Short mmCIF file of C-alpha atoms and ligand atoms in Angstrom, two decimals:
data_model
loop_
_atom_site.label_atom_id
_atom_site.label_comp_id
_atom_site.label_asym_id
_atom_site.label_seq_id
_atom_site.Cartn_x
_atom_site.Cartn_y
_atom_site.Cartn_z
CA ARG H 1 -37.54 -9.03 -8.95
CA ALA H 2 -40.68 -7.24 -9.32
CA LYS H 3 -40.29 -3.64 -10.29
CA HIS H 4 -40.99 -0.40 -8.92
CA GLY H 5 -40.56 2.61 -10.45
CA GLY H 6 -39.90 5.05 -13.56
CA LYS H 7 -40.30 2.18 -17.12
CA HIS H 8 -36.75 2.86 -17.28
CA ASN H 9 -35.90 1.27 -14.07
CA ILE H 10 -35.76 -2.54 -15.48
CA CYS H 11 -33.83 -5.06 -13.66
CA TYR H 12 -31.83 -7.59 -15.55
CA PHE H 13 -30.39 -8.57 -12.64
CA ALA H 14 -30.69 -11.39 -10.24
CA PRO H 15 -31.73 -10.42 -6.84
CA GLU H 16 -28.17 -11.33 -4.78
CA MET H 17 -26.17 -8.66 -8.08
CA ASN H 18 -28.97 -6.77 -7.32
CA HIS H 19 -28.08 -6.56 -3.90
CA ALA H 20 -24.46 -6.37 -4.33
CA VAL H 21 -25.34 -3.01 -6.38
CA GLN H 22 -27.44 -1.94 -3.43
CA VAL H 23 -24.05 -2.35 -1.11
CA ARG H 24 -22.23 -0.44 -3.56
CA ALA H 25 -24.59 2.47 -4.21
CA ASP H 26 -24.85 2.61 0.30
CA LEU H 27 -20.75 2.92 0.42
CA THR H 28 -20.48 5.01 -1.95
CA ALA H 29 -23.32 7.53 -0.10
CA ARG H 30 -21.25 7.19 3.26
CA LEU H 31 -18.11 7.25 1.68
CA SER H 32 -18.85 10.56 0.27
CA VAL H 33 -19.12 12.70 3.82
CA ALA H 34 -17.09 10.29 5.65
CA LEU H 35 -13.85 11.98 4.75
CA ALA H 36 -16.49 15.75 5.86
CA ASN H 37 -17.01 13.70 8.89
CA GLN H 38 -13.46 12.67 10.38
CA GLU H 39 -14.36 8.74 9.49
CA PHE H 40 -10.62 7.05 8.97
CA GLN H 41 -7.82 7.45 10.71
CA LEU H 42 -3.90 5.39 9.46
CA VAL H 43 -2.25 2.86 11.05
CA TYR H 44 0.26 1.95 10.52
CA GLN H 45 2.60 -1.91 10.04
CA PRO H 46 6.25 -2.42 10.36
CA LEU H 47 8.00 -3.91 7.99
CA PHE H 48 11.77 -4.94 9.48
CA GLU H 49 14.92 -6.12 7.71
CA SER H 50 14.95 -9.94 7.35
CA GLY H 51 18.50 -10.52 8.83
CA THR H 52 18.48 -8.69 11.61
CA ARG H 53 15.46 -7.83 12.94
CA ARG H 54 15.58 -4.00 12.20
CA LEU H 55 13.14 -1.67 11.13
CA VAL H 56 13.42 -1.23 8.09
CA SER H 57 9.66 1.26 6.90
CA LEU H 58 6.44 1.88 8.15
CA GLU H 59 2.96 0.84 5.84
CA ALA H 60 0.70 3.71 6.38
CA LEU H 61 -3.12 1.11 5.84
CA LEU H 62 -6.71 3.35 5.96
CA ARG H 63 -9.09 2.58 7.98
CA TRP H 64 -13.08 3.55 8.07
CA THR H 65 -15.34 3.15 11.53
CA SER H 66 -17.95 4.53 9.91
CA PRO H 67 -21.15 5.12 12.65
CA GLU H 68 -23.57 3.39 11.01
CA LEU H 69 -21.03 0.02 9.65
CA GLY H 70 -18.52 0.10 12.24
CA GLU H 71 -14.91 -0.68 11.51
CA VAL H 72 -15.15 -1.38 7.06
CA PRO H 73 -12.45 -3.24 5.37
CA PRO H 74 -10.26 -1.31 2.81
CA ALA H 75 -11.29 -4.83 0.94
CA GLU H 76 -14.27 -3.29 0.54
CA PHE H 77 -14.23 -0.10 0.39
CA ILE H 78 -10.88 0.90 -1.97
CA PRO H 79 -12.55 -1.33 -4.75
CA ILE H 80 -15.86 1.06 -4.72
CA ALA H 81 -14.07 4.31 -4.10
CA GLU H 82 -12.13 3.03 -7.23
CA GLU H 83 -15.20 2.04 -9.08
CA SER H 84 -16.60 5.72 -8.20
CA GLY H 85 -13.18 7.44 -8.01
CA GLN H 86 -13.73 8.63 -4.58
CA ILE H 87 -10.48 7.18 -4.01
CA VAL H 88 -8.89 9.97 -5.87
CA GLU H 89 -10.10 12.43 -3.06
CA LEU H 90 -9.22 9.79 0.04
CA GLY H 91 -5.60 8.86 -1.30
CA ALA H 92 -4.44 12.48 -1.30
CA TRP H 93 -6.01 12.46 2.38
CA VAL H 94 -3.85 9.94 2.79
CA LEU H 95 -0.82 11.17 1.18
CA GLY H 96 -1.09 14.32 3.21
CA GLU H 97 -2.16 12.47 6.78
CA ALA H 98 1.45 10.82 6.42
CA CYS H 99 3.39 13.62 5.37
CA ARG H 100 1.55 15.38 8.51
CA GLN H 101 2.52 12.77 10.73
CA LEU H 102 6.19 11.68 9.95
CA ALA H 103 6.82 15.52 9.52
CA GLN H 104 5.41 15.25 12.98
CA TRP H 105 7.47 12.39 14.53
CA GLN H 106 10.97 13.78 12.57
CA ARG H 107 10.35 16.99 14.46
CA ASP H 108 9.50 15.11 17.16
CA GLY H 109 12.90 13.58 17.33
CA LEU H 110 11.81 9.99 16.85
CA ALA H 111 13.56 6.94 15.21
CA PRO H 112 14.17 8.47 12.29
CA VAL H 113 11.52 5.83 9.49
CA LEU H 114 10.33 5.38 5.83
CA VAL H 115 7.36 5.30 5.57
CA ALA H 116 5.51 3.66 2.82
CA VAL H 117 1.70 4.68 0.89
CA ASN H 118 -0.84 2.96 -1.16
CA VAL H 119 -1.13 4.91 -4.02
CA SER H 120 -3.95 3.89 -6.33
CA PRO H 121 -3.59 3.37 -10.05
CA LEU H 122 -6.15 6.15 -10.70
CA GLN H 123 -4.77 8.34 -8.20
CA PHE H 124 -1.71 8.75 -9.52
CA ALA H 125 -2.48 8.65 -13.69
CA ARG H 126 -4.72 12.01 -12.65
CA PRO H 127 -2.79 15.01 -13.84
CA GLY H 128 -0.99 16.97 -11.75
CA PHE H 129 -0.40 14.44 -9.31
CA VAL H 130 3.57 14.92 -9.16
CA ASP H 131 2.85 18.92 -8.41
CA ASP H 132 0.84 17.97 -6.09
CA LEU H 133 2.87 15.56 -4.54
CA ARG H 134 5.69 18.35 -4.56
CA ARG H 135 4.02 20.70 -2.93
CA LEU H 136 2.45 18.38 -0.66
CA LEU H 137 6.17 18.02 0.81
CA SER H 138 7.30 20.92 0.40
CA ARG H 139 4.64 22.28 2.63
CA HIS H 140 5.56 19.60 5.30
CA GLY H 141 8.93 20.58 4.85
CA VAL H 142 9.58 16.08 4.87
CA ASP H 143 12.14 15.61 2.23
CA GLY H 144 11.29 13.02 -0.25
CA GLN H 145 13.38 10.10 0.81
CA TRP H 146 11.58 9.27 3.76
CA LEU H 147 8.21 8.28 1.36
CA GLU H 148 7.81 6.03 -0.62
CA LEU H 149 4.24 4.70 -2.76
CA GLU H 150 3.01 1.44 -3.29
CA LEU H 151 1.64 0.24 -6.44
CA THR H 152 -0.03 -1.82 -7.91
CA GLU H 153 0.42 -3.79 -11.11
CA ARG H 154 -2.98 -2.31 -12.16
CA ILE H 155 -1.12 0.93 -13.31
CA MET H 156 -0.73 -0.86 -16.25
CA LEU H 157 -4.79 -0.45 -17.58
CA HIS H 158 -2.63 2.84 -18.15
CA ASP H 159 -0.60 4.35 -20.46
CA LEU H 160 2.41 3.07 -19.89
CA THR H 161 5.04 5.58 -21.87
CA SER H 162 3.16 8.12 -19.66
CA MET H 163 3.39 5.89 -16.38
CA ALA H 164 7.08 5.55 -16.74
CA GLN H 165 7.44 9.11 -17.15
CA LYS H 166 5.32 9.74 -14.05
CA MET H 167 7.03 7.44 -12.25
CA ARG H 168 10.94 8.97 -13.19
CA GLU H 169 9.47 12.46 -11.84
CA VAL H 170 8.11 10.60 -8.46
CA ARG H 171 12.10 9.62 -8.26
CA ALA H 172 13.07 13.06 -9.18
CA LEU H 173 12.12 13.60 -6.01
CA GLY H 174 13.87 11.31 -4.24
CA VAL H 175 10.59 9.49 -3.80
CA ARG H 176 11.14 5.28 -3.46
CA LEU H 177 8.39 3.32 -5.81
CA SER H 178 7.64 0.20 -5.01
CA ILE H 179 5.16 -2.60 -7.20
CA ASP H 180 2.68 -3.97 -4.44
CA ASP H 181 1.84 -7.29 -4.81
CA PHE H 182 3.16 -8.50 -7.22
CA GLY H 183 3.23 -12.26 -8.23
CA ALA H 184 -0.22 -11.61 -7.28
CA GLY H 185 -1.25 -11.59 -10.96
CA ASN H 186 -0.03 -12.21 -14.09
CA THR H 187 1.61 -9.78 -14.85
CA PRO H 188 5.21 -10.95 -16.76
CA LEU H 189 8.07 -10.06 -14.26
CA SER H 190 10.31 -8.25 -17.07
CA TYR H 191 7.31 -5.51 -17.40
CA PHE H 192 7.82 -4.00 -14.07
CA PHE H 193 11.83 -4.43 -14.69
CA GLN H 194 11.76 -1.84 -17.90
CA LEU H 195 9.81 0.54 -14.60
CA PRO H 196 11.99 2.72 -12.51
CA VAL H 197 10.86 1.46 -9.48
CA THR H 198 12.39 0.56 -6.24
CA THR H 199 11.36 -2.49 -3.96
CA VAL H 200 9.51 -5.37 -5.24
CA LYS H 201 6.89 -7.09 -2.40
CA ILE H 202 6.08 -11.05 -3.51
CA ASP H 203 2.34 -11.35 -2.17
CA ARG H 204 0.84 -12.88 0.21
CA SER H 205 -0.13 -15.69 -2.21
CA LEU H 206 2.79 -16.87 -3.10
CA ILE H 207 4.11 -16.70 0.56
CA ARG H 208 1.25 -18.83 1.57
CA GLY H 209 2.67 -21.77 -0.91
CA LEU H 210 5.80 -21.50 0.32
CA GLY H 211 6.51 -24.83 1.12
CA GLN H 212 2.85 -26.69 0.34
CA THR H 213 2.12 -25.88 -3.47
CA HIS H 214 5.04 -27.17 -5.68
CA GLY H 215 7.03 -25.31 -7.78
CA THR H 216 6.46 -21.78 -5.51
CA ASP H 217 9.41 -21.50 -3.63
CA ARG H 218 11.35 -21.82 -7.08
CA VAL H 219 8.65 -18.88 -8.56
CA VAL H 220 9.58 -16.84 -5.57
CA GLN H 221 14.03 -17.47 -6.00
CA ALA H 222 13.83 -16.47 -9.32
CA ILE H 223 11.74 -12.90 -8.52
CA VAL H 224 14.27 -12.20 -5.97
CA ALA H 225 17.12 -13.13 -8.14
CA LEU H 226 15.79 -10.80 -11.06
CA ALA H 227 15.22 -7.85 -8.53
CA HIS H 228 18.68 -7.59 -6.96
CA SER H 229 19.90 -8.09 -10.83
CA LEU H 230 18.61 -5.25 -10.84
CA HIS H 231 19.52 -3.36 -7.59
CA LEU H 232 16.10 -4.17 -6.89
CA ASN H 233 14.61 -4.02 -2.44
CA VAL H 234 12.76 -7.67 -2.22
CA VAL H 235 9.67 -7.51 0.72
CA ALA H 236 8.32 -10.62 1.27
CA GLU H 237 4.79 -9.76 2.75
CA GLY H 238 1.73 -11.38 4.99
CA ILE H 239 5.06 -13.59 6.79
CA GLU H 240 2.21 -15.88 9.73
CA THR H 241 4.89 -19.20 10.22
CA ARG H 242 8.68 -19.08 11.60
CA VAL H 243 8.75 -21.81 8.91
CA GLN H 244 7.70 -18.76 6.43
CA LEU H 245 10.27 -16.91 7.92
CA SER H 246 13.05 -18.74 7.26
CA SER H 247 12.17 -19.69 3.38
CA VAL H 248 11.50 -16.37 2.56
CA THR H 249 14.54 -14.79 4.85
CA ASP H 250 16.94 -18.34 2.85
CA LEU H 251 15.72 -17.64 -0.90
CA GLY H 252 16.96 -13.88 -0.29
CA CYS H 253 14.45 -12.11 1.08
CA GLU H 254 15.89 -8.26 3.12
CA ARG H 255 12.85 -7.55 4.39
CA VAL H 256 9.90 -8.91 5.99
CA GLN H 257 6.09 -8.01 6.47
CA GLY H 258 3.93 -9.89 8.54
CA PHE H 259 1.52 -10.48 11.64
CA LEU H 260 3.57 -12.55 12.89
CA LEU H 261 6.46 -9.53 13.07
CA ALA H 262 3.87 -6.77 13.31
CA ARG H 263 0.47 -6.26 12.79
CA PRO H 264 -0.78 -2.69 11.48
CA GLU H 265 -0.38 -0.42 14.87
CA GLY H 266 -1.96 2.76 16.55
CA LEU H 267 -0.28 6.30 16.77
CA ALA H 268 -0.01 5.37 20.56
CA THR H 269 2.23 1.99 20.04
CA VAL H 270 3.87 3.22 16.55
CA GLN H 271 4.48 6.05 17.85
CA ALA H 272 5.76 3.41 21.58
CA ARG H 273 8.12 1.40 19.02
CA LEU H 274 9.23 4.42 17.42
CA ALA H 275 10.97 5.43 21.27
CA GLN H 276 12.38 2.76 21.89
CA THR H 277 13.85 1.83 18.28
CA SER H 278 16.00 5.90 18.68
CA ALA H 279 17.26 4.59 22.39
CA ALA H 280 18.67 1.23 21.09
CA PRO H 281 22.33 1.12 20.75
CA ALA H 282 21.85 -1.05 17.50
CA GLY H 283 21.89 2.80 16.27
CA PRO H 284 19.32 3.91 13.83
CA ALA H 285 16.35 2.56 12.58
CA VAL H 286 17.25 3.01 9.20
CA LEU H 287 19.12 1.41 7.11
CA PRO H 288 20.51 2.92 4.85
CA LEU H 289 18.70 2.52 1.45
CA GLU H 290 19.99 3.04 -1.69
CA LEU H 291 18.07 4.90 -3.67
P1 C2E T 1 -1.41 -3.69 0.69
O1 C2E T 1 -0.96 -2.97 0.43
O2 C2E T 1 -0.90 -4.89 -0.10
O3 C2E T 1 -1.21 -4.16 2.19
C1 C2E T 1 -1.19 -5.09 2.78
C2 C2E T 1 -2.38 -5.25 3.67
O4 C2E T 1 -2.28 -7.43 3.91
C3 C2E T 1 -3.22 -5.26 4.61
O5 C2E T 1 -4.11 -5.06 4.67
C4 C2E T 1 -2.78 -5.84 6.31
O6 C2E T 1 -3.10 -5.50 7.08
C5 C2E T 1 -2.73 -7.38 5.79
N1 C2E T 1 -1.49 -8.20 5.84
C6 C2E T 1 0.02 -7.26 6.67
N2 C2E T 1 0.22 -8.94 7.05
C7 C2E T 1 -0.19 -9.40 6.97
C8 C2E T 1 -0.24 -10.80 7.63
O7 C2E T 1 1.24 -11.52 8.01
N3 C2E T 1 -1.16 -11.88 7.59
C9 C2E T 1 -2.35 -11.87 6.37
N4 C2E T 1 -3.69 -12.06 6.28
N5 C2E T 1 -2.60 -10.18 6.32
C10 C2E T 1 -1.51 -9.46 5.96
P2 C2E T 1 -5.49 -4.11 4.50
O8 C2E T 1 -5.18 -3.15 6.17
O9 C2E T 1 -6.62 -4.51 5.32
O10 C2E T 1 -5.72 -3.57 3.29
C11 C2E T 1 -5.97 -4.13 2.28
C12 C2E T 1 -5.78 -3.49 1.08
O11 C2E T 1 -6.08 -2.14 0.92
C13 C2E T 1 -4.57 -2.99 1.33
O12 C2E T 1 -3.20 -3.93 0.69
C14 C2E T 1 -3.69 -2.03 -0.04
O13 C2E T 1 -4.30 -2.40 -1.27
C15 C2E T 1 -5.54 -1.13 -0.18
N6 C2E T 1 -5.35 -0.07 0.75
C16 C2E T 1 -5.20 -0.10 2.24
N7 C2E T 1 -4.92 1.38 2.64
C17 C2E T 1 -4.89 1.58 1.60
C18 C2E T 1 -5.22 3.65 1.07
O14 C2E T 1 -4.84 4.31 2.13
N8 C2E T 1 -4.97 3.69 -0.20
C19 C2E T 1 -5.36 2.10 -0.70
N9 C2E T 1 -5.24 3.27 -2.77
N10 C2E T 1 -5.26 1.82 -0.68
C20 C2E T 1 -5.12 0.67 0.34
MG1 MG T 2 0.69 -1.73 0.13
MG1 MG T 3 0.90 -5.62 -0.94
MG1 MG T 4 -1.55 -7.62 -0.15
#
């Protein structure tokens, strides 16, 4: 690749690598104005109790519609925002927006529902995270028991002792903690079970392997057994087929999430769902969740 510009601007990358670097720089620049321009919104994907199919919670998922690029999937922009540090500001917006929405639903008398928010390791590790969270809950008048934070195994990249301490502080606010995408990496089970989490979400990649890849059923069974022995809830993520749904139900996963049951939904759809839920004779949308 011919180089122009200053003498330090020597490029050792292959053209496609260079392209990736440019794309990243471009997205970083666009992300930096996207918040101010209100280009983000949240959608909500329902989670259900596997036996009864009752609504248990809603996972808030970030959506970015760039005026120039259109819809950019989180899988593309979240890693870039994490690399640049922009995830801290973005993640704070997500938490604030989810709490604001939760408070609004409660004022509107919609079915009480737990809202789960994905939190980046960088955001969680930041000093002041717990203080900010406490202030946020009190500003919106939301009881912490209605909020769950989803963390991934990448929190391991930070100091374990201080992460565990922080997690206990979050739990003291009543806020639940889940380990997201469990089984996607190669973190030993035992590692997470030293941490004060309430829920384990089994990654889609494992669910996809059920009945397909030899041994997957037993791996899932072992995760469920260990989680239950520690009184943790288990969610099976990415349920796309009836066969997967009945497998995970048989294997003891008490909660399910996936396109088969419901896609991430915009505000109107999810509010209609909540309104319908509170009217149902079955009672509250939410199971009495033990802390
Ligand atoms: P995640 O937290 O594991 O969220 C679940 C993802 O799986 C969502 O993708 C959801 O749309 C997708 N999904 C749910 N059911 C199915 C299914 O049956 N089949 C398939 N193929 N996919 C399913 P989405 O919304 O594109 O988000 C991707 C990832 O981006 C999330 O994975 C999460 O790691 C990250 N993310 C999304 N929103 C946020 C956010 O506000 N903050 C942070 N830090 N990360 C976020
Ligand atoms: Mg998640
Ligand atoms: Mg997940
Ligand atoms: Mg996942």
